[in-house]
Every structure is written in structure tokens, then in C-alpha cells.
PDB file of C-alpha atoms in Angstrom:
ATOM      1  CA  ALA A   1      14.513   6.599  -8.007  1.00  0.00           C
ATOM      2  CA  LYS A   2      14.678   3.061  -6.655  1.00  0.00           C
ATOM      3  CA  MET A   3      11.347   3.428  -4.852  1.00  0.00           C
ATOM      4  CA  SER A   4       9.790   5.054  -7.929  1.00  0.00           C
ATOM      5  CA  VAL A   5      10.690   2.051 -10.086  1.00  0.00           C
ATOM      6  CA  ILE A   6       9.444  -0.425  -7.458  1.00  0.00           C
ATOM      7  CA  SER A   7       6.190   1.534  -7.089  1.00  0.00           C
ATOM      8  CA  SER A   8       5.473   1.621 -10.823  1.00  0.00           C
ATOM      9  CA  MET A   9       6.150  -2.104 -11.142  1.00  0.00           C
ATOM     10  CA  ALA A  10       3.886  -2.875  -8.174  1.00  0.00           C
ATOM     11  CA  LYS A  11       1.047  -0.919  -9.808  1.00  0.00           C
ATOM     12  CA  ILE A  12       1.348  -3.108 -12.898  1.00  0.00           C
ATOM     13  CA  VAL A  13       1.246  -6.229 -10.728  1.00  0.00           C
ATOM     14  CA  ALA A  14      -1.797  -4.932  -8.806  1.00  0.00           C
ATOM     15  CA  ALA A  15      -3.579  -4.416 -12.127  1.00  0.00           C
ATOM     16  CA  GLY A  16      -3.149  -8.116 -12.893  1.00  0.00           C
ATOM     17  CA  ALA A  17      -0.072  -8.068 -15.122  1.00  0.00           C
ATOM     18  CA  ASP A  18       3.029 -10.241 -14.959  1.00  0.00           C
ATOM     19  CA  TYR A  19       5.998  -8.167 -13.792  1.00  0.00           C
ATOM     20  CA  LYS A  20       8.292 -10.336 -15.919  1.00  0.00           C
ATOM     21  CA  LYS A  21       6.691  -8.848 -19.042  1.00  0.00           C
ATOM     22  CA  ALA A  22       6.954  -5.224 -17.890  1.00  0.00           C
ATOM     23  CA  TYR A  23       9.139  -2.484 -19.286  1.00  0.00           C
ATOM     24  CA  LEU A  24       9.927   0.944 -17.873  1.00  0.00           C
ATOM     25  CA  THR A  25      10.158   4.500 -19.050  1.00  0.00           C
ATOM     26  CA  LEU A  26      11.673   7.167 -16.805  1.00  0.00           C
ATOM     27  CA  GLN A  27      11.153  10.915 -16.582  1.00  0.00           C
ATOM     28  CA  GLU A  28      13.676  13.029 -14.687  1.00  0.00           C
ATOM     29  CA  PHE A  29      13.727  16.682 -13.653  1.00  0.00           C
ATOM     30  CA  PHE A  30      16.795  18.361 -12.148  1.00  0.00           C
ATOM     31  CA  GLU A  31      18.175  21.849 -11.731  1.00  0.00           C
ATOM     32  CA  LYS A  32      20.912  23.212 -13.973  1.00  0.00           C
ATOM     33  CA  LEU A  33      24.076  21.346 -13.042  1.00  0.00           C
ATOM     34  CA  ARG A  34      26.597  24.108 -13.799  1.00  0.00           C
ATOM     35  CA  THR A  35      30.038  23.117 -12.544  1.00  0.00           C
ATOM     36  CA  GLU A  36      28.978  22.237  -9.001  1.00  0.00           C
ATOM     37  CA  PRO A  37      29.731  18.661  -7.894  1.00  0.00           C
ATOM     38  CA  GLU A  38      26.775  18.658  -5.473  1.00  0.00           C
ATOM     39  CA  ARG A  39      24.369  19.332  -8.346  1.00  0.00           C
ATOM     40  CA  TRP A  40      25.919  16.666 -10.550  1.00  0.00           C
ATOM     41  CA  GLY A  41      25.662  14.215  -7.682  1.00  0.00           C
ATOM     42  CA  LYS A  42      21.851  14.324  -7.571  1.00  0.00           C
ATOM     43  CA  PRO A  43      21.124  12.880 -11.041  1.00  0.00           C
ATOM     44  CA  PHE A  44      24.051  10.482 -10.667  1.00  0.00           C
ATOM     45  CA  GLN A  45      22.608   9.173  -7.397  1.00  0.00           C
ATOM     46  CA  ALA A  46      19.172   8.848  -9.036  1.00  0.00           C
ATOM     47  CA  LEU A  47      20.717   6.982 -11.972  1.00  0.00           C
ATOM     48  CA  LEU A  48      22.367   4.485  -9.638  1.00  0.00           C
ATOM     49  CA  GLY A  49      19.131   3.958  -7.707  1.00  0.00           C
ATOM     50  CA  ALA A  50      17.091   3.388 -10.858  1.00  0.00           C
ATOM     51  CA  LEU A  51      19.734   1.037 -12.246  1.00  0.00           C
ATOM     52  CA  ASP A  52      19.824  -0.942  -9.018  1.00  0.00           C
ATOM     53  CA  ALA A  53      16.048  -1.450  -9.163  1.00  0.00           C
ATOM     54  CA  GLN A  54      16.120  -2.407 -12.843  1.00  0.00           C
ATOM     55  CA  LEU A  55      18.802  -5.007 -12.264  1.00  0.00           C
ATOM     56  CA  GLY A  56      17.066  -6.310  -9.153  1.00  0.00           C
ATOM     57  CA  LEU A  57      13.680  -6.609 -10.869  1.00  0.00           C
ATOM     58  CA  ASN A  58      15.020  -7.649 -14.298  1.00  0.00           C
ATOM     59  CA  ALA A  59      13.159  -4.736 -15.883  1.00  0.00           C
ATOM     60  CA  ALA A  60      14.599  -2.669 -18.714  1.00  0.00           C
ATOM     61  CA  ALA A  61      13.945   1.017 -19.304  1.00  0.00           C
ATOM     62  CA  ILE A  62      13.155   1.311 -23.005  1.00  0.00           C
ATOM     63  CA  GLY A  63      12.432   5.024 -23.090  1.00  0.00           C
ATOM     64  CA  GLY A  64      12.459   8.215 -21.102  1.00  0.00           C
ATOM     65  CA  LYS A  65      13.060  11.925 -20.976  1.00  0.00           C
ATOM     66  CA  ASP A  66      15.543  13.909 -18.929  1.00  0.00           C
ATOM     67  CA  SER A  67      15.511  17.598 -18.127  1.00  0.00           C
ATOM     68  CA  MET A  68      18.419  19.285 -16.387  1.00  0.00           C
ATOM     69  CA  SER A  69      17.381  22.873 -16.966  1.00  0.00           C
ATOM     70  CA  GLY A  70      14.917  23.250 -14.104  1.00  0.00           C
ATOM     71  CA  THR A  71      16.368  26.485 -12.793  1.00  0.00           C
ATOM     72  CA  PHE A  72      15.023  30.014 -13.081  1.00  0.00           C
ATOM     73  CA  LEU A  73      17.096  32.743 -11.463  1.00  0.00           C
ATOM     74  CA  ASP A  74      17.549  31.500  -7.869  1.00  0.00           C
ATOM     75  CA  LYS A  75      14.775  28.881  -7.955  1.00  0.00           C
ATOM     76  CA  ASP A  76      15.365  25.169  -8.626  1.00  0.00           C
ATOM     77  CA  VAL A  77      12.872  22.382  -9.253  1.00  0.00           C
ATOM     78  CA  PRO A  78      12.868  19.615  -6.627  1.00  0.00           C
ATOM     79  CA  PRO A  79      15.039  16.718  -7.868  1.00  0.00           C
ATOM     80  CA  THR A  80      12.469  14.306  -9.307  1.00  0.00           C
ATOM     81  CA  VAL A  81      12.433  10.884 -10.964  1.00  0.00           C
ATOM     82  CA  ILE A  82       9.124   9.466 -12.216  1.00  0.00           C
ATOM     83  CA  SER A  83       8.884   5.848 -13.328  1.00  0.00           C
ATOM     84  CA  PHE A  84       6.168   4.401 -15.579  1.00  0.00           C
ATOM     85  CA  ALA A  85       5.753   0.654 -16.108  1.00  0.00           C
ATOM     86  CA  ILE A  86       3.912  -0.946 -19.016  1.00  0.00           C
ATOM     87  CA  ALA A  87       2.962  -4.578 -19.653  1.00  0.00           C
ATOM     88  CA  PRO A  88       0.585  -6.440 -21.994  1.00  0.00           C
ATOM     89  CA  LEU A  89      -2.710  -7.592 -20.461  1.00  0.00           C
ATOM     90  CA  LYS A  90      -6.122  -8.497 -21.863  1.00  0.00           C
ATOM     91  CA  ALA A  91      -8.819  -5.969 -20.990  1.00  0.00           C
ATOM     92  CA  GLU A  92     -10.998  -8.573 -19.286  1.00  0.00           C
ATOM     93  CA  GLU A  93      -8.092  -9.531 -17.000  1.00  0.00           C
ATOM     94  CA  VAL A  94      -7.454  -6.018 -15.673  1.00  0.00           C
ATOM     95  CA  ILE A  95      -8.077  -5.657 -11.930  1.00  0.00           C
ATOM     96  CA  SER A  96      -9.431  -2.307 -10.750  1.00  0.00           C
ATOM     97  CA  PRO A  97      -8.761  -0.961  -7.237  1.00  0.00           C
ATOM     98  CA  GLU A  98     -12.265  -0.369  -5.819  1.00  0.00           C
ATOM     99  CA  PHE A  99     -13.795  -2.863  -3.378  1.00  0.00           C
ATOM    100  CA  LYS A 100     -16.397  -5.023  -5.130  1.00  0.00           C
ATOM    101  CA  GLU A 101     -18.480  -6.829  -2.516  1.00  0.00           C
ATOM    102  CA  ALA A 102     -19.069  -6.968   1.241  1.00  0.00           C
ATOM    103  CA  GLY A 103     -17.873  -9.986   3.189  1.00  0.00           C
ATOM    104  CA  HIS A 104     -14.661 -10.560   1.268  1.00  0.00           C
ATOM    105  CA  PRO A 105     -11.277 -11.001   2.989  1.00  0.00           C
ATOM    106  CA  VAL A 106      -8.686  -8.275   2.488  1.00  0.00           C
ATOM    107  CA  TYR A 107      -5.003  -9.224   2.431  1.00  0.00           C
ATOM    108  CA  ARG A 108      -1.660  -7.513   2.270  1.00  0.00           C
ATOM    109  CA  PHE A 109       0.979  -9.096   0.048  1.00  0.00           C
ATOM    110  CA  GLY A 110       4.657  -8.272   0.130  1.00  0.00           C
ATOM    111  CA  PRO A 111       7.952  -9.001   1.882  1.00  0.00           C
ATOM    112  CA  SER A 112       8.884  -7.350   5.154  1.00  0.00           C
ATOM    113  CA  SER A 113      11.504  -5.243   3.384  1.00  0.00           C
ATOM    114  CA  VAL A 114      12.106  -4.038  -0.176  1.00  0.00           C
ATOM    115  CA  SER A 115      15.824  -4.581   0.425  1.00  0.00           C
ATOM    116  CA  SER A 116      15.302  -8.123  -0.901  1.00  0.00           C
ATOM    117  CA  TYR A 117      14.404  -8.076  -4.585  1.00  0.00           C
ATOM    118  CA  LYS A 118      14.156 -11.874  -4.532  1.00  0.00           C
ATOM    119  CA  ALA A 119      11.470 -11.797  -1.823  1.00  0.00           C
ATOM    120  CA  LEU A 120       9.625  -8.974  -3.574  1.00  0.00           C
ATOM    121  CA  LYS A 121       9.531 -10.843  -6.882  1.00  0.00           C
ATOM    122  CA  GLU A 122       8.416 -14.053  -5.201  1.00  0.00           C
ATOM    123  CA  SER A 123       5.556 -12.174  -3.548  1.00  0.00           C
ATOM    124  CA  TRP A 124       4.490 -10.669  -6.893  1.00  0.00           C
ATOM    125  CA  GLU A 125       4.648 -14.082  -8.575  1.00  0.00           C
ATOM    126  CA  LYS A 126       2.389 -15.671  -5.936  1.00  0.00           C
ATOM    127  CA  PHE A 127      -0.010 -12.742  -6.187  1.00  0.00           C
ATOM    128  CA  HIS A 128      -0.130 -13.083  -9.973  1.00  0.00           C
ATOM    129  CA  GLU A 129      -1.088 -16.746  -9.589  1.00  0.00           C
ATOM    130  CA  LEU A 130      -4.069 -15.639  -7.482  1.00  0.00           C
ATOM    131  CA  CYS A 131      -5.002 -13.159 -10.209  1.00  0.00           C
ATOM    132  CA  LYS A 132      -4.901 -15.844 -12.892  1.00  0.00           C
ATOM    133  CA  ALA A 133      -7.063 -18.082 -10.691  1.00  0.00           C
ATOM    134  CA  GLY A 134      -9.709 -15.342 -10.528  1.00  0.00           C
ATOM    135  CA  LYS A 135      -9.404 -14.927  -6.749  1.00  0.00           C
ATOM    136  CA  VAL A 136      -8.427 -11.235  -6.788  1.00  0.00           C
ATOM    137  CA  VAL A 137     -11.291  -8.799  -7.388  1.00  0.00           C
ATOM    138  CA  ALA A 138      -9.646  -5.522  -6.313  1.00  0.00           C
ATOM    139  CA  ALA A 139      -6.054  -4.509  -5.653  1.00  0.00           C
ATOM    140  CA  TRP A 140      -4.080  -1.409  -4.699  1.00  0.00           C
ATOM    141  CA  ALA A 141      -0.306  -0.981  -4.875  1.00  0.00           C
ATOM    142  CA  MET A 142       0.669   0.698  -1.630  1.00  0.00           C
ATOM    143  CA  ASP A 143       2.577   3.928  -1.646  1.00  0.00           C
ATOM    144  CA  ALA A 144       3.440   6.562   0.930  1.00  0.00           C
ATOM    145  CA  GLY A 145       0.264   6.097   2.989  1.00  0.00           C
ATOM    146  CA  GLY A 146       0.479   2.373   3.625  1.00  0.00           C
ATOM    147  CA  GLU A 147      -2.554   0.217   4.361  1.00  0.00           C
ATOM    148  CA  GLY A 148      -4.582   3.080   5.787  1.00  0.00           C
ATOM    149  CA  GLU A 149      -4.476   4.972   2.497  1.00  0.00           C
ATOM    150  CA  ALA A 150      -5.087   1.770   0.529  1.00  0.00           C
ATOM    151  CA  VAL A 151      -8.314   0.648   2.221  1.00  0.00           C
ATOM    152  CA  MET A 152      -9.655   4.202   2.292  1.00  0.00           C
ATOM    153  CA  LYS A 153      -9.191   4.781  -1.430  1.00  0.00           C
ATOM    154  CA  MET A 154     -10.368   1.273  -2.316  1.00  0.00           C
ATOM    155  CA  SER A 155     -13.635   2.073  -0.524  1.00  0.00           C
ATOM    156  CA  PHE A 156     -14.428   5.194  -2.558  1.00  0.00           C
ATOM    157  CA  GLY A 157     -15.548   3.600  -5.827  1.00  0.00           C
ATOM    158  CA  ASN A 158     -18.511   1.572  -4.563  1.00  0.00           C
ATOM    159  CA  SER A 159     -18.869   2.868  -0.966  1.00  0.00           C
ATOM    160  CA  ILE A 160     -18.040  -0.583   0.371  1.00  0.00           C
ATOM    161  CA  GLY A 161     -16.511  -0.363   3.820  1.00  0.00           C
ATOM    162  CA  PHE A 162     -13.611  -2.080   5.553  1.00  0.00           C
ATOM    163  CA  ALA A 163     -13.082  -3.443   9.059  1.00  0.00           C
ATOM    164  CA  SER A 164      -9.659  -4.495  10.297  1.00  0.00           C
ATOM    165  CA  GLU A 165      -9.016  -7.817  11.981  1.00  0.00           C
ATOM    166  CA  PRO A 166      -8.771  -7.588  15.791  1.00  0.00           C
ATOM    167  CA  GLY A 167      -5.120  -8.606  15.849  1.00  0.00           C
ATOM    168  CA  ALA A 168      -4.012  -7.003  12.575  1.00  0.00           C
ATOM    169  CA  VAL A 169      -1.252  -4.409  12.718  1.00  0.00           C
ATOM    170  CA  MET A 170      -2.129  -1.715  10.197  1.00  0.00           C
ATOM    171  CA  GLN A 171       0.660   0.333   8.656  1.00  0.00           C
ATOM    172  CA  PHE A 172       0.224   4.007   7.878  1.00  0.00           C
ATOM    173  CA  GLY A 173       3.690   4.758   6.544  1.00  0.00           C
ATOM    174  CA  PRO A 174       5.476   4.093   3.238  1.00  0.00           C
ATOM    175  CA  ALA A 175       5.234   0.524   1.938  1.00  0.00           C
ATOM    176  CA  TYR A 176       6.459   0.619  -1.654  1.00  0.00           C
ATOM    177  CA  GLY A 177       6.058  -2.640  -3.557  1.00  0.00           C
ATOM    178  CA  ASP A 178       3.394  -4.162  -1.318  1.00  0.00           C
ATOM    179  CA  ILE A 179      -0.196  -4.762  -2.461  1.00  0.00           C
ATOM    180  CA  VAL A 180      -3.515  -4.689  -0.621  1.00  0.00           C
ATOM    181  CA  ALA A 181      -6.140  -6.891  -2.272  1.00  0.00           C
ATOM    182  CA  GLU A 182      -9.745  -7.959  -1.881  1.00  0.00           C
ATOM    183  CA  LEU A 183     -10.031 -11.699  -2.463  1.00  0.00           C
ATOM    184  CA  THR A 184     -12.981 -13.980  -3.094  1.00  0.00           C
ATOM    185  CA  GLU A 185     -11.701 -16.366  -0.416  1.00  0.00           C
ATOM    186  CA  ASP A 186      -8.903 -16.776   2.107  1.00  0.00           C
ATOM    187  CA  CYS A 187      -5.469 -17.871   0.906  1.00  0.00           C
ATOM    188  CA  ASP A 188      -2.448 -19.474   2.556  1.00  0.00           C
ATOM    189  CA  PHE A 189       0.066 -16.656   2.108  1.00  0.00           C
ATOM    190  CA  GLY A 190       0.181 -12.932   2.656  1.00  0.00           C
ATOM    191  CA  GLY A 191      -1.438 -11.451   5.734  1.00  0.00           C
ATOM    192  CA  ARG A 192      -5.162 -10.987   6.286  1.00  0.00           C
ATOM    193  CA  ILE A 193      -5.730  -7.444   7.559  1.00  0.00           C
ATOM    194  CA  GLY A 194      -9.532  -7.295   7.518  1.00  0.00           C
ATOM    195  CA  HIS A 195     -12.678  -7.720   5.460  1.00  0.00           C
ATOM    196  CA  THR A 196     -15.053  -5.633   3.373  1.00  0.00           C
ATOM    197  CA  THR A 197     -18.360  -4.502   4.887  1.00  0.00           C
ATOM    198  CA  ALA A 198     -21.768  -3.426   3.620  1.00  0.00           C
ATOM    199  CA  GLU A 199     -21.688  -0.545   6.092  1.00  0.00           C
ATOM    200  CA  PRO A 200     -19.984   2.418   4.350  1.00  0.00           C
ATOM    201  CA  THR A 201     -17.388   3.044   7.025  1.00  0.00           C
ATOM    202  CA  ILE A 202     -13.692   2.389   7.534  1.00  0.00           C
ATOM    203  CA  THR A 203     -13.028   0.800  10.910  1.00  0.00           C
ATOM    204  CA  ILE A 204      -9.473   0.250  12.095  1.00  0.00           C
ATOM    205  CA  ARG A 205      -9.202  -1.118  15.606  1.00  0.00           C
ATOM    206  CA  ASP A 206     -11.396   1.127  17.784  1.00  0.00           C
ATOM    207  CA  GLU A 207     -11.618   4.051  15.356  1.00  0.00           C
ATOM    208  CA  SER A 208     -14.220   4.465  12.642  1.00  0.00           C
ATOM    209  CA  ALA A 209     -15.071   7.054   9.982  1.00  0.00           C
ATOM    210  CA  SER A 210     -17.667   7.152   7.237  1.00  0.00           C
ATOM    211  CA  ILE A 211     -16.549   6.829   3.632  1.00  0.00           C
ATOM    212  CA  ALA A 212     -18.425  10.016   2.737  1.00  0.00           C
ATOM    213  CA  GLU A 213     -16.540  11.940   5.409  1.00  0.00           C
ATOM    214  CA  LEU A 214     -13.180  10.599   4.268  1.00  0.00           C
ATOM    215  CA  TYR A 215     -13.965  11.285   0.617  1.00  0.00           C
ATOM    216  CA  ALA A 216     -14.847  14.897   1.433  1.00  0.00           C
ATOM    217  CA  LEU A 217     -11.460  15.324   3.119  1.00  0.00           C
ATOM    218  CA  ASN A 218      -9.449  13.565   0.415  1.00  0.00           C
TER     219      ASN A 218
END
């Protein structure tokens, strides 16, 4: 639940919105609780995780839906919490995720750990300043697939490729809260991981694959 809230907030930030103006709505699905403490513990644990993230990010949940009847005979739904974040933003200020132009630097923004809400919020605030300055042209809030998933999916919209920096360490695991962005120019914070290319391929270190091939597998 904590990671779900962080992820939904990061998506709002990647779209160009100010996280300070965001609100949440939560959707939960759990099996019938009956009188078993173990079953009651699952939604209680999720509630604590979601509350921790809300307090840490100063974001209120103003709506939601809970279902605790996800059991049929001997089959239970997987315990699930889905978070949605909403924030006001002018249409012309919305940032879409697809790469826009070859030759642009690509950066990763975010703290080294989501255990620090203060560091996460500071990173989002700096990123939002770049958005307001018009220096962000594409952005993707990272999820379970890390930077590898981000640059691949950002390449699909316009078939603009990506090449990693020689010394960049690319992450392929979960990175909730972090953002990968295509900028119009280099900046003095975040970490540059590569640049966009006219060639429709994704190149990370010594490995390369065409965008068309990756799209067919996606």
C-alpha cells in the first residue's frame, strides 16, 4: 500500500503536476475476513502502510472503495491496494511520456531510497521546477521495471531511441517514486543515464535491440 501511494503520486509529478496539490483515492480488495486474525491482519497492514505514505507525503485520501468479500468457495483474491492520485494542471502544461527528439539528455530523478519521504519530496520539488521552466519534454514515473522499462516504453510513441552513458549504472528492478525524464538541456541535479537517438534502437552498455522488436514483445 505504501509503494502504491508513492507510485501514484510520482505519476502525477511526472505528468507535470505539483505533488503538494495532489489528493488520493484508494481501492482495496481482500478476501472475506471471517474470524481469522491472519485475514484481518492483511487489510490492517495495508491501512498502516497507506497511512504512513499519506502522512509522509502530506497527501490526503478523499475517497475510495473497499471490498472484503473477494472469496468464492476455496478461492481468494490476491490482497490488493490500488492508489490513484489527482491534481489540477493546465492541459498545455501536461508532460507526456514518449521521447520527443533525438540528441536530448535523459536523466533519472529521485533519492537513493524511498525510506526518506523528505528526500523524495525534495526531489519532486526540484523536478517540478524544471517542468515549470519548460526543460522537461517527456517523463516516466518508474515502477517495477526500473530504468530499463522506462526508456523502452518512452521510446515506443515516436520510435526515438536511447543510448546509455558509458559509466551509467542502469537499474532493472523496482524504483517506486523515481522519474526518468528527457530534458532539453543538462541540469545540475539528478543523474544523467543517457541520451535520445535518431536510430530506433535501445542501447544499454554493450547490448542493443530495435524498438520494433521490443514493441512486438511487450
